[in-house]
Coordinates of C-alpha atoms and ligand atoms in Angstrom, one line a residue:
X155 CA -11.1 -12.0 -0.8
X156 CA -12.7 -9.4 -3.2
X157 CA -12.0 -6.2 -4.2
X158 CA -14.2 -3.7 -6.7
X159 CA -12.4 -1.3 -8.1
X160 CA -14.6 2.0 -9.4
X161 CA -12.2 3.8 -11.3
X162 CA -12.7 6.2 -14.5
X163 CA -9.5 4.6 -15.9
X164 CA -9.9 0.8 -15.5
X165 CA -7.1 -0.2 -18.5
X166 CA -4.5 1.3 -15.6
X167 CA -4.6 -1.5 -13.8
X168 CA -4.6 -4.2 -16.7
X169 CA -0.5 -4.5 -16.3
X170 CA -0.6 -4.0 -12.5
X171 CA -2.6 -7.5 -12.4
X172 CA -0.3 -9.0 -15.1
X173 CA 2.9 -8.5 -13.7
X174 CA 5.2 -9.2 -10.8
X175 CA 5.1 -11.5 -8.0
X176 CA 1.9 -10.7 -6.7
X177 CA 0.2 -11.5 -10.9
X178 CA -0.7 -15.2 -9.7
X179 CA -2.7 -14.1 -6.7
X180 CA -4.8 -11.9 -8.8
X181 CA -5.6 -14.4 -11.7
X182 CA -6.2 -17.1 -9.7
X183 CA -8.8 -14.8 -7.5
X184 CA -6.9 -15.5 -4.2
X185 CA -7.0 -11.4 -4.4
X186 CA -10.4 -11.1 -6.6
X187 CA -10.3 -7.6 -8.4
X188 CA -13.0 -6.5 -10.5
X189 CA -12.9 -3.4 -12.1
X190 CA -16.2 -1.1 -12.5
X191 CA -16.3 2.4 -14.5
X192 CA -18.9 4.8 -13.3
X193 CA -19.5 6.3 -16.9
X194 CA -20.9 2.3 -17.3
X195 CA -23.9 4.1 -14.8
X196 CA -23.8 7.5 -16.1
X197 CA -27.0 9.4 -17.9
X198 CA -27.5 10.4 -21.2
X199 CA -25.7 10.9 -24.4
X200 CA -22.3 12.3 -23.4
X201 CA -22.5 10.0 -20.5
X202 CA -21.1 12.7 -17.4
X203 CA -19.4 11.9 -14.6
X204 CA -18.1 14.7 -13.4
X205 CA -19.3 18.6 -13.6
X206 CA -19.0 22.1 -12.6
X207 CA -18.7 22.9 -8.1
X208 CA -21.3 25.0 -6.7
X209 CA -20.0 28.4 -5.7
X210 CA -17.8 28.3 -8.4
X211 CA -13.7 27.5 -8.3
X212 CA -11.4 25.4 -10.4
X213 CA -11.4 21.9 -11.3
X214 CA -14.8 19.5 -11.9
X215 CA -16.1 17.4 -9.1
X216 CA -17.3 13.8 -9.8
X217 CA -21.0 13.5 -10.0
X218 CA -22.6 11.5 -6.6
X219 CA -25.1 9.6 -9.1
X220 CA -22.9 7.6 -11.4
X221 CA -20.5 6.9 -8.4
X222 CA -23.7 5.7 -6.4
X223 CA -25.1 3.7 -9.3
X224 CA -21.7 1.8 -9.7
X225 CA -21.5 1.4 -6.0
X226 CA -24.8 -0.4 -5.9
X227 CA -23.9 -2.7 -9.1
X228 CA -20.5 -3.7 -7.6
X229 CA -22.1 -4.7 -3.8
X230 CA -24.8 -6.3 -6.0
X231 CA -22.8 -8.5 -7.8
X232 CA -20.7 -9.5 -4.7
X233 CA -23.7 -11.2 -3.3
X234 CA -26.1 -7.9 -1.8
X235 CA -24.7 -8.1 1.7
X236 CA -22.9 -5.0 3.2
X237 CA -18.9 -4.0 2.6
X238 CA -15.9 -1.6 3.9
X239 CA -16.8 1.3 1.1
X240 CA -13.0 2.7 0.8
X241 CA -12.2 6.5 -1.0
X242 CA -9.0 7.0 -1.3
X243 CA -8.6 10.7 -0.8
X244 CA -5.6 13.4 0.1
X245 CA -7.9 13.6 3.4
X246 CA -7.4 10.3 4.3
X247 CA -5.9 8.2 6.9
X248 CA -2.0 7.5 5.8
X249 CA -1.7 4.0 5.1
X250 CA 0.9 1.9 7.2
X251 CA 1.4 -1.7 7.1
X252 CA -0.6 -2.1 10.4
X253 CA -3.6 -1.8 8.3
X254 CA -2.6 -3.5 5.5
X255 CA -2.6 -6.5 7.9
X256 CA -6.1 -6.2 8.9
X257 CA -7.2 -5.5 4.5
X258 CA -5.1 -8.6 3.7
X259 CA -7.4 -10.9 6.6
X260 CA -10.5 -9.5 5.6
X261 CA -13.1 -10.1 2.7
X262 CA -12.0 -7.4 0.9
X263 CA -13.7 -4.3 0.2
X264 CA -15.0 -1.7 -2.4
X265 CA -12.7 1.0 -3.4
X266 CA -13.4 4.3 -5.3
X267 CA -10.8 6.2 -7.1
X268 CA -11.1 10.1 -7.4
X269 CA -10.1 12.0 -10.0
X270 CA -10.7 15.7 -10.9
X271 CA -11.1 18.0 -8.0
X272 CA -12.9 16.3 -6.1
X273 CA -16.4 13.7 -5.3
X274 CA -19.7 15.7 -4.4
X275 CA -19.7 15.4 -0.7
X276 CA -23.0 13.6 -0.1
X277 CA -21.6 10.7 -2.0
X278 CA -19.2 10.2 0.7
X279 CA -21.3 11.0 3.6
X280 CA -23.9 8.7 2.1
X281 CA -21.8 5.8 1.3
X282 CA -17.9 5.6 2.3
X283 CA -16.8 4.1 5.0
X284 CA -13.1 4.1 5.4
X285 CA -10.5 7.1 3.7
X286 CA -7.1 6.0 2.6
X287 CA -4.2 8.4 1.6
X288 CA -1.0 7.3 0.5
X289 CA 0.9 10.2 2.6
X290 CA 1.2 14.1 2.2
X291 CA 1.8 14.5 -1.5
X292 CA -0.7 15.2 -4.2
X293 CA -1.1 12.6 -7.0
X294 CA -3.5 13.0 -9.9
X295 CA -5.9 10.3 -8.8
X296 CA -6.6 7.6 -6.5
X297 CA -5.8 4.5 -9.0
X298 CA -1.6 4.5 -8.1
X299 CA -3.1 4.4 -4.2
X300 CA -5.7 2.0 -4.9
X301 CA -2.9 -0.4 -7.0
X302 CA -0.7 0.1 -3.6
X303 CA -3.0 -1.2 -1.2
X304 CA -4.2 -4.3 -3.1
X305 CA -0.2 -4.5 -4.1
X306 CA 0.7 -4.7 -0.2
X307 CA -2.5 -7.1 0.4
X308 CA -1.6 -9.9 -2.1
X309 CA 1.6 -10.0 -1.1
X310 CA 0.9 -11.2 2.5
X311 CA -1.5 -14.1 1.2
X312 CA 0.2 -17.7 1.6
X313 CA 2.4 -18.6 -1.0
X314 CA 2.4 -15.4 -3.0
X315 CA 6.0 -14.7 -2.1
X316 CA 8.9 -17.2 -3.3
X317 CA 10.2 -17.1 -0.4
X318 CA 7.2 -18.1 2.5
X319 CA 9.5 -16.5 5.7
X320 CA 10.3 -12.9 2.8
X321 CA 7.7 -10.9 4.6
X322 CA 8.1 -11.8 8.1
X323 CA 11.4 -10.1 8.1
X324 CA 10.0 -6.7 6.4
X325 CA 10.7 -3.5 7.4
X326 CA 7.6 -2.2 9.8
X327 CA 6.7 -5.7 10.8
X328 CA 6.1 -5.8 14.5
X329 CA 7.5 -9.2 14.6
X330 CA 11.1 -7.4 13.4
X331 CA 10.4 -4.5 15.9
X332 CA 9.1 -2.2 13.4
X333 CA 12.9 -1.2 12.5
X334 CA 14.1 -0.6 8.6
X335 CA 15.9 -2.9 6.8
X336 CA 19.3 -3.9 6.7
X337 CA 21.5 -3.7 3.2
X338 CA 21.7 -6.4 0.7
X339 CA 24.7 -7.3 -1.1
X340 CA 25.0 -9.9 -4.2
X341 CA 27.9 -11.3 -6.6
X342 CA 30.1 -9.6 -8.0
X343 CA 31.8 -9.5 -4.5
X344 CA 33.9 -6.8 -6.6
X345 CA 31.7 -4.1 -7.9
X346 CA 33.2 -0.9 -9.0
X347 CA 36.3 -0.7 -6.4
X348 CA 33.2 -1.5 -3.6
X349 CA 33.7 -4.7 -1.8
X350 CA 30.5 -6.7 0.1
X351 CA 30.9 -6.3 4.3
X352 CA 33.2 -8.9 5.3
X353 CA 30.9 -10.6 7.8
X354 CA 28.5 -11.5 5.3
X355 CA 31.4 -13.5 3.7
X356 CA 32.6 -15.3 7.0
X357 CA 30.2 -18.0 7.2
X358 CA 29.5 -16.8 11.0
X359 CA 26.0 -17.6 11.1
X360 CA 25.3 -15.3 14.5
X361 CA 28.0 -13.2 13.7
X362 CA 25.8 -12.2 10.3
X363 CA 22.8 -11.8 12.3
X364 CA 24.2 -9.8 15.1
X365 CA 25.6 -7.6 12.3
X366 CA 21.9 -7.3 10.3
X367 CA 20.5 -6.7 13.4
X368 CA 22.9 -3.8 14.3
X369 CA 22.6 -2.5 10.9
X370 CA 19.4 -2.2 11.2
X371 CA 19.3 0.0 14.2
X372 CA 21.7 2.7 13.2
X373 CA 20.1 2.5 9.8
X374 CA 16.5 3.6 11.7
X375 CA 18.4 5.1 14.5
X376 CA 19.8 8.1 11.7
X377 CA 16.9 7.9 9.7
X378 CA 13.4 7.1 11.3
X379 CA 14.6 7.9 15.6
X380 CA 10.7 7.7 16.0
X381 CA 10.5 4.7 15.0
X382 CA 13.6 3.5 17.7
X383 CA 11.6 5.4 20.4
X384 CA 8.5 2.9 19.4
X385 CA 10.2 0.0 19.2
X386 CA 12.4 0.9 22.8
X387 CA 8.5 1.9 24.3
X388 CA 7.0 -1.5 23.4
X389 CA 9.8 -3.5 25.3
X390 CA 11.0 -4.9 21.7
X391 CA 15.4 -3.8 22.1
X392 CA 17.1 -6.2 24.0
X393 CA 20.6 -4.9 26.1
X394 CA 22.7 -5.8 22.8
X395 CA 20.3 -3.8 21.0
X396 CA 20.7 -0.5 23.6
X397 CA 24.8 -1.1 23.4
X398 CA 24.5 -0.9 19.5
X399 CA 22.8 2.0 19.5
X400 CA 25.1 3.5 22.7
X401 CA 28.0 2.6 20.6
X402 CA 26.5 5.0 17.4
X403 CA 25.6 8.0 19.8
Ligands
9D3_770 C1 -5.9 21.8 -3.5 C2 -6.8 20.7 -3.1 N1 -6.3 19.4 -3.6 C3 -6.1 18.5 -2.4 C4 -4.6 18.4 -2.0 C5 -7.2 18.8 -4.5 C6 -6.9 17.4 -4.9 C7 -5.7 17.1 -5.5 C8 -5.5 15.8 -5.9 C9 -7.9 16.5 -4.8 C10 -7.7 15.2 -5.3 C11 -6.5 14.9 -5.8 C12 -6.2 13.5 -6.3 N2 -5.6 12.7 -5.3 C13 -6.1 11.5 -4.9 O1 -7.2 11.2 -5.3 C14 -5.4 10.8 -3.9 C15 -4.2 11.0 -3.2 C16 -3.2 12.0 -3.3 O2 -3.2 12.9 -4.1 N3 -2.1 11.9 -2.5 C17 -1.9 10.9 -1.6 N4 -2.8 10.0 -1.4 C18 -3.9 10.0 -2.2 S1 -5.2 8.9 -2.2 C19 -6.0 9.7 -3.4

C-alpha cells in the first residue's frame, strides 16, 4: 500500500520511518510513504502557503491552492486513478483500532497535515474525503496524528512484528473482546522489594491464562466499564468471565 504524506514539515517524519519495529515495513515499501510539501506548489517569490482569514481573527489559514496543487501531484504520481483524501483535523472522527483495520487492508490513501489555524474551507469541501482526529486534545499540527495512523497500519502487515501472534492479543482487538491488557512482568523476579505474581512463576499453563484473563477484566472493569458493557453486549464474557467480575464488585 501507499501513502502521500502533504505536510509543511516533511524532515518530521525522517526518524519516524528510520526507527522501531515498524522501520523495515516502510523501507521496503510494504507501507509506501512519500512525503510532498505544498510550498513545492506554492506561487511566487516568498512561496505562501498560508495567509490572513477573512473576517479577521487570530492565527493564518493554509492557502486551498498550494494544498490543491500538491494534492494533484501526489494522485498523479500514484498512477491518476481516484484515492481516500484524509485531513487530519481536531473536527475529525477519533481514531480507534477498528479503522485502523480497514487503513491497514486497503491501498492506502493521501493524507494532509494542517498547521496554523486552520485550511480554507473549499479545499476540504472540494477534495477531502475522510477526517481523522487523534481524540479531544489540541496538538500543533496534524504530522504526530498522521505518524500515528501509518504507525498503527504497518504494524498489522505480516511479518512486521517479531512476534507473528503480538497483535492478535492487543488491547481493543475484537478477537480479545476489546478488553485492556493484562501486566507484564520480566527478570529481576526481585525488583525494589516488589516481587512478580506467583502464578506467572508456577508453570500452570491454564492457571496463567485464567489469571491474564481475569486481570484483564478488573483492569477494564475499574478503568474503561464501557468497554465491559461492549464486550458483555456482543456475547464475547463467558460464565468464568461474569464470576471474575462478580467476585470484584
Ligand atoms: C480554537 C480552535 N482550534 C481547534 C481546537 C484551532 C486549531 C488548533 C489546533 C486548529 C488546528 C490545530 C492543529 N491540530 C491538528 O491539526 C490536529 C489534531 C489535534 O489538534 N488534536 C487531535 N487530533 C488532531 S488531528 C489534527
Amino acid at each position: 500500500m501507499r501513502f502521500d504524506v502533504i505536510t509543511l514539515f516533511p524532515e518530521l517524519f525522517t526518524p519516524f520511518l528510520a526507527s522501531g519495529v515498524t522501520r523495515r515495513a516502510f523501507e521496503t515499501g510494504q507501507v509506501e510513504v512519500v512525503l510532498w510539501s505544498p510550498r513545492d506548489f506554492a506561487e511566487g517569490n516568498y512561496r505562501r502557503v498560508d495567509d490572513r482569514p477573512f473576517g479577521g481573527g487570530p492565527g493564518m489559514v493554509m492557502m486551498a491552492e498550494p494544498l490543491s496543487a500538491c494534492l494533484d501531484a501526489a494522485l498523479a504520481d500514484r498512477g491518476g486513478g481516484a484515492a481516500p483524501v484524509v485531513l487530519f483535523s481536531p473536527a475529525g472522527e477519533s481514531l480507534r483500532h477498528a479503522a485502523v483495520e480497514r487503513w491497514a487492508e486497503g491501498e492506502g490513501a493521501v493524507l494532509v497535515c494542517g498547521r496554523y489555524e486552520g485550511i480554507d474551507q473549499r479545499f476540504i469541501d472540494a477534495r477531502v474525503t475522510h477526517q481523522l482526529s487523534l481524540g479531544d486534545f489540541v496538538l500543533s499540527g496534524g504530522e504526530i496524528p498522521a505518524m500515528a495512523l501509518l504507525d498503527a497500519v504497518a504494524r498489522l502487515q505480516p511479518g512486521v512484528l517479531g512476534d507473528e501472534a503480538s497483535h492478535i492479543e492487543d488491547s481493543f482487538n475484537p478477537a480479545l473482546d476489546g478488553l485492556l491488557d493484562c501486566p507484564h512482568y520480566t527478570r529481576p523476579e526481585q525488583w525494589q522489594g516488589q516481587g512478580v505474581p506467583g502464578v506467572l512463576l508456577s508453570g500452570h499453563h491454564a492457571q496463567i491464562e485464567r489469571w491474564r484473563r481475569d486481570q484483564r477484566l478488573t483492569a477494564t472493569l475499574e478503568r474503561r466499564p464501557e468497554l465491559i458493557e461492549a464486550a458483555r453486549a456482543a456475547g464475547r464474557l463467558s460464565a468464568a468471565d461474569e464470576k471474575a467480575l462478580q467476585k470484584k464488585l
